[in-house]
PDB file of C-alpha atoms in Angstrom:
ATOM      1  CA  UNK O   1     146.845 -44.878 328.720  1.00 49.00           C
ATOM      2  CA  UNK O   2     147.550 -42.711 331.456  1.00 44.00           C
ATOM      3  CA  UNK O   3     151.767 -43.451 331.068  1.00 41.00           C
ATOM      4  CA  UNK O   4     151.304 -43.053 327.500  1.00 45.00           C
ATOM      5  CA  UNK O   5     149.800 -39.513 327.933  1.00 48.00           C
ATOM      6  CA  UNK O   6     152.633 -38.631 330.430  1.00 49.00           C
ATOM      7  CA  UNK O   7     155.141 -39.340 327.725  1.00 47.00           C
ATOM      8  CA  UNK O   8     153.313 -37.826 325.424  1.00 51.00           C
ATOM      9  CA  UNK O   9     153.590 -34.596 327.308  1.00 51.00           C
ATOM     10  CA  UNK O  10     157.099 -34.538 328.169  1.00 49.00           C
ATOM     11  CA  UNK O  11     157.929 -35.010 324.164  1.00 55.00           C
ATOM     12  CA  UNK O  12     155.947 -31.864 324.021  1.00 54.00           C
ATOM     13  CA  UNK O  13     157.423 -30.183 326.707  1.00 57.00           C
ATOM     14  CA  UNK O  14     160.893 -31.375 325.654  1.00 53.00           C
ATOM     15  CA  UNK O  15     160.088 -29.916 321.564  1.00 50.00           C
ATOM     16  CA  UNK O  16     158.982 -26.672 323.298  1.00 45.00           C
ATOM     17  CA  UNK O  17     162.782 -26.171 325.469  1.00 50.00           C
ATOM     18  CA  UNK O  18     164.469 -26.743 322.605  1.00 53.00           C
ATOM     19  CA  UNK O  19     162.687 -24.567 320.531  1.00 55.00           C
ATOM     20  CA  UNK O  20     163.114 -21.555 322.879  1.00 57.00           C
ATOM     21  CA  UNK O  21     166.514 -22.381 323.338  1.00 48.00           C
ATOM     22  CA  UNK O  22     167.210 -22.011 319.476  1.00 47.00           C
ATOM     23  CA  UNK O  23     165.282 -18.776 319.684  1.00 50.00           C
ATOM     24  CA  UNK O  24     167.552 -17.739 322.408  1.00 50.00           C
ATOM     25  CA  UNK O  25     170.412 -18.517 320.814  1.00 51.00           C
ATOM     26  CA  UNK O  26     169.125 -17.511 317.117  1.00 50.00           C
ATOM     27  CA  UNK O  27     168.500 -14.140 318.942  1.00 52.00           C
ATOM     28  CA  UNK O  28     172.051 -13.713 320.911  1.00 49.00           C
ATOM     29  CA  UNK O  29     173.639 -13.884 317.280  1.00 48.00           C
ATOM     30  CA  UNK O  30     171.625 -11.646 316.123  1.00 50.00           C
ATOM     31  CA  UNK O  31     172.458  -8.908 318.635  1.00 48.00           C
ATOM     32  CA  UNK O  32     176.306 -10.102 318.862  1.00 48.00           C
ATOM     33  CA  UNK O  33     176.280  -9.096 314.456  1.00 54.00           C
ATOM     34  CA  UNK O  34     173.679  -5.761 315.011  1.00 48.00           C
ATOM     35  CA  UNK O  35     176.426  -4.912 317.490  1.00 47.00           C
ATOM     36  CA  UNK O  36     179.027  -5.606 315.433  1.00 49.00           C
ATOM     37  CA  UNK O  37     177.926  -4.226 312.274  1.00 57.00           C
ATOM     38  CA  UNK O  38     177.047  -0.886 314.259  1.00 60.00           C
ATOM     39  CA  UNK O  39     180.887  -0.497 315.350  1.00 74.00           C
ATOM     40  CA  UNK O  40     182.108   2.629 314.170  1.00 84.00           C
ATOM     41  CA  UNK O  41     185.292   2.591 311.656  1.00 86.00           C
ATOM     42  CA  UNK O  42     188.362   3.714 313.191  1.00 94.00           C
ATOM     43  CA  UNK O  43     189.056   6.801 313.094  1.00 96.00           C
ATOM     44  CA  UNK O  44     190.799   8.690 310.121  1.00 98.00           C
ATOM     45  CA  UNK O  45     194.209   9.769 311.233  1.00 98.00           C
ATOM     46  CA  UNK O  46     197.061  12.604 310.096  1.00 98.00           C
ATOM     47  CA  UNK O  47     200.420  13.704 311.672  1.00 98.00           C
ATOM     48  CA  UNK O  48     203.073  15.562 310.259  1.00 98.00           C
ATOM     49  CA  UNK O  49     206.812  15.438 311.013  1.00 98.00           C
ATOM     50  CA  UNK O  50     209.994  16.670 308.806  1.00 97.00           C
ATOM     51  CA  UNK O  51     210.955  14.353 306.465  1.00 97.00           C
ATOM     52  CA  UNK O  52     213.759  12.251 307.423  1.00 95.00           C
ATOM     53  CA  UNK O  53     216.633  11.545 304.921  1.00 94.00           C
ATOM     54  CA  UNK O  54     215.682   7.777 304.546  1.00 93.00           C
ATOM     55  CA  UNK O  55     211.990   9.362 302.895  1.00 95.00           C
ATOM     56  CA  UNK O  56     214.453  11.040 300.595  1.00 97.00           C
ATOM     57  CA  UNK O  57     217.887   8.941 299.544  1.00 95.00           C
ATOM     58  CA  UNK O  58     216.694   8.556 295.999  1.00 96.00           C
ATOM     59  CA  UNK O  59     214.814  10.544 295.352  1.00 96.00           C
ATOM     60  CA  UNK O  60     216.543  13.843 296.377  1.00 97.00           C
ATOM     61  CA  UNK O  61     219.957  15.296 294.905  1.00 92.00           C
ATOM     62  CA  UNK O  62     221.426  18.542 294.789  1.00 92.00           C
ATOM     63  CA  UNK O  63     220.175  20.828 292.244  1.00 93.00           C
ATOM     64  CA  UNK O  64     216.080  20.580 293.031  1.00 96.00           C
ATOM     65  CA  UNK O  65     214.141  23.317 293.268  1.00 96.00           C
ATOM     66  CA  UNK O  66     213.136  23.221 296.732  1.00 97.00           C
ATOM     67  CA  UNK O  67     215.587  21.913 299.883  1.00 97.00           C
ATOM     68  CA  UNK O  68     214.659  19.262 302.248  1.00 97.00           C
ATOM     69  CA  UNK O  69     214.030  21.950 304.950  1.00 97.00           C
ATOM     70  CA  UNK O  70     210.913  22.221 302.507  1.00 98.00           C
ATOM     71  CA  UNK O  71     209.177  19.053 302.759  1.00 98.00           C
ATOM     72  CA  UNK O  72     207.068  17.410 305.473  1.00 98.00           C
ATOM     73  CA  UNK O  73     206.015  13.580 305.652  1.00 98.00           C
ATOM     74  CA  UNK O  74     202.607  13.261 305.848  1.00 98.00           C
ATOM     75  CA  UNK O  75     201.134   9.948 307.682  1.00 98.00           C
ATOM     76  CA  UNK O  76     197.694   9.692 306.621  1.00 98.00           C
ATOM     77  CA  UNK O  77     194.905   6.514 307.020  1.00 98.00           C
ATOM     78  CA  UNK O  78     193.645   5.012 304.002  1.00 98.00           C
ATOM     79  CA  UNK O  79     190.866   2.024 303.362  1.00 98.00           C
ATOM     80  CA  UNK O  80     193.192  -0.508 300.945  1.00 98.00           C
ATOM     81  CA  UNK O  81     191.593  -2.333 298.409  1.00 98.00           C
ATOM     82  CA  UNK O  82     190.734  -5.520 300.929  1.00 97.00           C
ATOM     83  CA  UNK O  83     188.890  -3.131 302.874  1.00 96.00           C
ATOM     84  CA  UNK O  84     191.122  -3.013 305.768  1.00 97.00           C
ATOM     85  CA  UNK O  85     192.487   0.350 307.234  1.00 98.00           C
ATOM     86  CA  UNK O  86     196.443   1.371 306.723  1.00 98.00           C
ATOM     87  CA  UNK O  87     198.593   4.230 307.436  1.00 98.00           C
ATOM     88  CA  UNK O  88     200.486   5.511 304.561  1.00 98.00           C
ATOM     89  CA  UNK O  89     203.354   8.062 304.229  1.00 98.00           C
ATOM     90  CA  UNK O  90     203.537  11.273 301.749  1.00 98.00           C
ATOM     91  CA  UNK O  91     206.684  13.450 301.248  1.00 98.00           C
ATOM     92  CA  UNK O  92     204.928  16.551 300.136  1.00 98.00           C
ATOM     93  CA  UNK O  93     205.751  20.626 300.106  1.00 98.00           C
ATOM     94  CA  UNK O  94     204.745  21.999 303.931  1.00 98.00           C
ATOM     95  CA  UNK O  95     202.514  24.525 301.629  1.00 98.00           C
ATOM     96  CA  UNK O  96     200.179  21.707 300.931  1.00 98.00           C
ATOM     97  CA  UNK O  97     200.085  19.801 303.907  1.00 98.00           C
ATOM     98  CA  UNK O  98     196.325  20.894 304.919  1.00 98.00           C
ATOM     99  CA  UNK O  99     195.281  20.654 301.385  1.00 98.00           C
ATOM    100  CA  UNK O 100     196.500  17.290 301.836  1.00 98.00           C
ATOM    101  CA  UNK O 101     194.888  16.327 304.967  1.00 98.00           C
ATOM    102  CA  UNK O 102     191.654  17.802 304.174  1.00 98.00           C
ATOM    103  CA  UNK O 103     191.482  15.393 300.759  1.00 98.00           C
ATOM    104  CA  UNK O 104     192.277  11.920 302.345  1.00 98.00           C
ATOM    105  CA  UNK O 105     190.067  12.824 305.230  1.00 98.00           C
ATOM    106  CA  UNK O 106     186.893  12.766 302.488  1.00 98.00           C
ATOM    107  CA  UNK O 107     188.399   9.967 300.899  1.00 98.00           C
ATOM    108  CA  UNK O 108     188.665   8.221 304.044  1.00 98.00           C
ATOM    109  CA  UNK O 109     185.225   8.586 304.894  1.00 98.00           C
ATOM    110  CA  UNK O 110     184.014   7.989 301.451  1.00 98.00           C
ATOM    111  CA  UNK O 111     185.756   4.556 301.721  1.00 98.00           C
ATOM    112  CA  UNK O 112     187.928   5.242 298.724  1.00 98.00           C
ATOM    113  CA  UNK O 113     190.533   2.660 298.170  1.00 98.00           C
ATOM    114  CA  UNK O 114     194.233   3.003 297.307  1.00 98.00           C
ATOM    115  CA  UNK O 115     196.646   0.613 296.898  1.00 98.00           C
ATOM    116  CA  UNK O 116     199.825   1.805 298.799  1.00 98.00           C
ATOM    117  CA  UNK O 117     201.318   4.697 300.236  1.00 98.00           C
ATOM    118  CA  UNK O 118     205.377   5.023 300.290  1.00 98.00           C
ATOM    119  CA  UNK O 119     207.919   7.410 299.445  1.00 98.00           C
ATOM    120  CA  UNK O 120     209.242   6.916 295.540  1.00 97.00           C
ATOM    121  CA  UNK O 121     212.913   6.761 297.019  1.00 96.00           C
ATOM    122  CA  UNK O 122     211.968   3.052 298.366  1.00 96.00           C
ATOM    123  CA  UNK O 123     211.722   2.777 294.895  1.00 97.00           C
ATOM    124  CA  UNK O 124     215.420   4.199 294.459  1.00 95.00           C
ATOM    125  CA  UNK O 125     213.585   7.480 292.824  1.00 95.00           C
ATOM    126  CA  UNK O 126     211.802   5.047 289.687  1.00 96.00           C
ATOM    127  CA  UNK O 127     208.763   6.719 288.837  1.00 95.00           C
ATOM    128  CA  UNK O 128     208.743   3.913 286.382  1.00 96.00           C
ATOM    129  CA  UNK O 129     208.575   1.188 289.292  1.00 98.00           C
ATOM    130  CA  UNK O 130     206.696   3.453 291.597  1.00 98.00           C
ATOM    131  CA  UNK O 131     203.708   3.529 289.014  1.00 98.00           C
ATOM    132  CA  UNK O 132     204.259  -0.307 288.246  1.00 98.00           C
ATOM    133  CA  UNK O 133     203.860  -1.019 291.987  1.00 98.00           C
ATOM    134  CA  UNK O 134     200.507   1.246 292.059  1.00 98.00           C
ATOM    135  CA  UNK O 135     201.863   3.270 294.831  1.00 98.00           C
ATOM    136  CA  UNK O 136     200.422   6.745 295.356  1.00 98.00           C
ATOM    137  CA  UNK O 137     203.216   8.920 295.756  1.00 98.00           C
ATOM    138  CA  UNK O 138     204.252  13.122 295.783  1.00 98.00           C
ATOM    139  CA  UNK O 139     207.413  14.103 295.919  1.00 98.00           C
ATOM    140  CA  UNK O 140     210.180  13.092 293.569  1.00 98.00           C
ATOM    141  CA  UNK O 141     212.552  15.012 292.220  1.00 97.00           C
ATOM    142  CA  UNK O 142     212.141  15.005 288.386  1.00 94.00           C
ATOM    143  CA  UNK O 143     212.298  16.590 284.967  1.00 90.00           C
ATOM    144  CA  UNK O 144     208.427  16.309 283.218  1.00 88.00           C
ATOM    145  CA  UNK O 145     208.731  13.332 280.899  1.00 77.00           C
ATOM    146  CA  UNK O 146     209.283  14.344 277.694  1.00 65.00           C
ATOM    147  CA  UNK O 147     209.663  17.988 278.022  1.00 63.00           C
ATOM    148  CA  UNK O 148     210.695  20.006 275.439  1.00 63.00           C
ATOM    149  CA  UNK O 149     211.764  22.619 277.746  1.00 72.00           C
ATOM    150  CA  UNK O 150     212.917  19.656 280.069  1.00 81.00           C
ATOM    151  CA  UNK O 151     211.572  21.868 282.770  1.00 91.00           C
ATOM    152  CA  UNK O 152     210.516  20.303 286.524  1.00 95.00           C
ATOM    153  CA  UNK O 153     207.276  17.917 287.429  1.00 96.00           C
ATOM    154  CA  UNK O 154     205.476  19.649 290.049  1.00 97.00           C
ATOM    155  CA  UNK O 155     206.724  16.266 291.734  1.00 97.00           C
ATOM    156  CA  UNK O 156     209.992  18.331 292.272  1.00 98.00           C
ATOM    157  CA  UNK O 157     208.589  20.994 294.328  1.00 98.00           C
ATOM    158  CA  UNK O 158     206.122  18.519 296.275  1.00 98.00           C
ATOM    159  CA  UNK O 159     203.285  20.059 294.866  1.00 98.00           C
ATOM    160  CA  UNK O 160     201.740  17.004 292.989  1.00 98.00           C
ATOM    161  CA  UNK O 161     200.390  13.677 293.742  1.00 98.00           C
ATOM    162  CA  UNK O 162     199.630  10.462 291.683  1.00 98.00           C
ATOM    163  CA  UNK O 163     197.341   8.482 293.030  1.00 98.00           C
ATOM    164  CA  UNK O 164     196.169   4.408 291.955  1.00 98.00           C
ATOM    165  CA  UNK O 165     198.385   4.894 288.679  1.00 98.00           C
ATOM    166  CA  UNK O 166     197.509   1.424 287.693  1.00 98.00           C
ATOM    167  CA  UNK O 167     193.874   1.895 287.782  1.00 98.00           C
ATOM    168  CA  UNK O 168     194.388   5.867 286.393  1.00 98.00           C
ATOM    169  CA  UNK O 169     196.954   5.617 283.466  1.00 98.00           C
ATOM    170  CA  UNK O 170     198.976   8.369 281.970  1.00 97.00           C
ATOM    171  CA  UNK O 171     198.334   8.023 278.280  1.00 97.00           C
ATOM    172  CA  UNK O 172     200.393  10.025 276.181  1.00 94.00           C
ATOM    173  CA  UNK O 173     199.844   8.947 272.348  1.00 93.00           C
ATOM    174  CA  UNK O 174     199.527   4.927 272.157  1.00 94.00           C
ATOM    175  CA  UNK O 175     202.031   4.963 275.371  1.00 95.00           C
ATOM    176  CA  UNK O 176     200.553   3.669 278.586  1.00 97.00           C
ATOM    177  CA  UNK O 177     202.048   4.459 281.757  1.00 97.00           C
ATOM    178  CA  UNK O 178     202.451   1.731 283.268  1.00 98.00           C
ATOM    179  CA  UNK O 179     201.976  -0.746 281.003  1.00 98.00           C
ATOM    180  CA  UNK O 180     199.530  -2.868 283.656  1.00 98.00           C
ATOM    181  CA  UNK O 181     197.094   0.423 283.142  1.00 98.00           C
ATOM    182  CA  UNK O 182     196.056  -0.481 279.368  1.00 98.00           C
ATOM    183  CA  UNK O 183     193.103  -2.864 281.078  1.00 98.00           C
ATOM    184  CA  UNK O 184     192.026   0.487 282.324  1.00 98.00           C
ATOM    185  CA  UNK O 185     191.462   3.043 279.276  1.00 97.00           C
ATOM    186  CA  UNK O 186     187.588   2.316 279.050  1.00 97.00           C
ATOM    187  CA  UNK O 187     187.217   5.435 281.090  1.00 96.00           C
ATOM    188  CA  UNK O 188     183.660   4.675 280.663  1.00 95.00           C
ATOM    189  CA  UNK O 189     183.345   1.538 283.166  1.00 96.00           C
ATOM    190  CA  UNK O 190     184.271   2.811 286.272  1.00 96.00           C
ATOM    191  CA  UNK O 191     185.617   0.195 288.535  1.00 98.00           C
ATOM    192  CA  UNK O 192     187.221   0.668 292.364  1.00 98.00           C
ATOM    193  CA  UNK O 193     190.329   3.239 292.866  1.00 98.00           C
ATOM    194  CA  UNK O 194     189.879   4.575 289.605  1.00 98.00           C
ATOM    195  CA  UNK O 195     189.544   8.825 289.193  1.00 98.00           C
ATOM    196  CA  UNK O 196     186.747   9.632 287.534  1.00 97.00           C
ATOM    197  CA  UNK O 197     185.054  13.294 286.525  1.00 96.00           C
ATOM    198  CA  UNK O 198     182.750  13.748 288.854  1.00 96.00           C
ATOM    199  CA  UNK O 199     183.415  11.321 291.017  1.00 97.00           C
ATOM    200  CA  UNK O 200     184.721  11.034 294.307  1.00 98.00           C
ATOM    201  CA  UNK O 201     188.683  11.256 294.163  1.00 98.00           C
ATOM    202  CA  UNK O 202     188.879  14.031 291.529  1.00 98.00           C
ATOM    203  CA  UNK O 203     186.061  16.179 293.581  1.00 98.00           C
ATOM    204  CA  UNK O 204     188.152  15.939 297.047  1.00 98.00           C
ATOM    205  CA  UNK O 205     191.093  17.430 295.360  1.00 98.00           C
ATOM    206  CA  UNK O 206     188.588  19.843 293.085  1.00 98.00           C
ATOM    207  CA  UNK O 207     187.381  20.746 296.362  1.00 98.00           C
ATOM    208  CA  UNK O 208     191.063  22.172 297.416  1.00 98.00           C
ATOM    209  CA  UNK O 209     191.821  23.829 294.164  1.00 98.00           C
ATOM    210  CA  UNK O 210     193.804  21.026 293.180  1.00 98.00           C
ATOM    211  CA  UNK O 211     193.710  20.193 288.879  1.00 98.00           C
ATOM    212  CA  UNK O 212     193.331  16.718 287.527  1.00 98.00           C
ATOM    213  CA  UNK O 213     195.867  15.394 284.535  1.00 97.00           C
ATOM    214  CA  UNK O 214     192.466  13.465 283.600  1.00 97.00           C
ATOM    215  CA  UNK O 215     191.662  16.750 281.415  1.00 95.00           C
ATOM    216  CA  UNK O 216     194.603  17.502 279.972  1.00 95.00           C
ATOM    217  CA  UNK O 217     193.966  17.996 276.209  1.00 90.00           C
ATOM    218  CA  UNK O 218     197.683  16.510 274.809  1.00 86.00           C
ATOM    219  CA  UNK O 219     197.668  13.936 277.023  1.00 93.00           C
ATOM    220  CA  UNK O 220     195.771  12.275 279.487  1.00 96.00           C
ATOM    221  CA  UNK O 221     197.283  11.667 282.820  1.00 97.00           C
ATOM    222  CA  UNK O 222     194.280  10.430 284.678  1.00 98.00           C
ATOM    223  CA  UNK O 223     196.813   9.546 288.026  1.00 98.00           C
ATOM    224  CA  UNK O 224     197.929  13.108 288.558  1.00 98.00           C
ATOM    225  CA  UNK O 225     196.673  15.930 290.552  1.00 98.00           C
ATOM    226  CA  UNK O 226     198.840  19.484 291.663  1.00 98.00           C
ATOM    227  CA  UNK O 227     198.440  22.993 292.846  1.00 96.00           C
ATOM    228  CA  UNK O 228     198.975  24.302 289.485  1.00 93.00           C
ATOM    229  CA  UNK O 229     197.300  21.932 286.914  1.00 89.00           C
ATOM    230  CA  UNK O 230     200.389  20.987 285.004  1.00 88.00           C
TER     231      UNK O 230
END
């Protein structure tokens, strides 16, 4: 009876170890994931430099409105769509460069996503495969799309931006530009990237003075924002 007993109590003794040692360990994983999930995002990021001739091979040529002398590349962090952080590069007018830096620091912090961030001349100056790609872009060198006046995009003075033009069309008629933004005309059901009114994208630049192509009355061009509104 007596050895029976002893084993009785080392099964106990033996349940009771393993027990605490699954609370330990239950409780190291917890504070290993509080500690992780409290790490603080990096940090958002801007620099500013000239911008070098390789920013502007095609999308520069002689003739536009303001020299190169003009324009800065802009560096900025951005949240992608996967939720990781990226560094992306603007060619924009040196007027705008804090209006700039002051919008992508909100929509860093707001988590905003965008797609990607390059020049249009890796896209040999296409604002037609820029778009396609979903590349946020400024400065390009370029009449307004079918101007009557065939005047110059506020592109060509690096005073504009498009941003997510997949997700924010420019609709002009029964056109879609680019095609891949027709799943995106219900402006109604908002869904990630896209620039809504009132919502977080078009209030950053709001905030700067910027205008939004979103309320244009002839068109729509929910992708574009610039100093000047056109």
């Amino acid at each position: 009876v007596a050895v029976k007993s002893e084993a009785r109590s080392t099964r106990r003794q033996s349940t009771l170890t393993s027990m605490r040692l699954v609370a330990l360990l239950a409780g190291a994983c917890f504070a290993v994931g509080a500690t992780a999930a409290a790490a603080p995002a990096p940090p958002f990021t801007a620099s500013v430099s000239a911008a070098r001739w390789a920013d502007l091979r095609h999308s520069y040529r002689a003739g536009c409105p303001v020299p190169p002398a003009q324009l800065r590349a802009l560096r900025l962090s951005y949240w992608g769509f996967d939720g990781r952080r990226r560094v992306g590069l603007l060619v924009v007018n040196r007027g705008v460069v804090r209006d700039m830096v002051t919008v992508f620091r909100r929509l860093y912090a707001a988590g905003f996503p965008i797609r990607r961030m390059v020049p249009v001349s890796r896209y040999r100056g296409s604002d037609d495969a820029s778009m396609a790609a979903d590349n946020t872009s400024a400065f390009n060198c370029r009449r307004v799309p079918g101007s009557a006046t065939n005047r110059w995009s506020e592109h060509a003075f690096g005073l504009a931006i498009d941003v997510n033009p997949v997700e924010n069309p420019y609709v002009v008629g029964s056109r879609v530009m680019p095609p891949a933004g027709r799943r995106f005309l219900d402006r109604r059901r908002h869904r990630p990237g896209m620039a809504v009114d009132g919502g977080v994208l078009v209030k950053a630049f709001e905030a700067v003075g910027w205008k939004w192509g979103g309320r244009w009355t002839s068109s729509r061009d929910y992708q574009h924002f610039s100093t000047t509104g056109r």
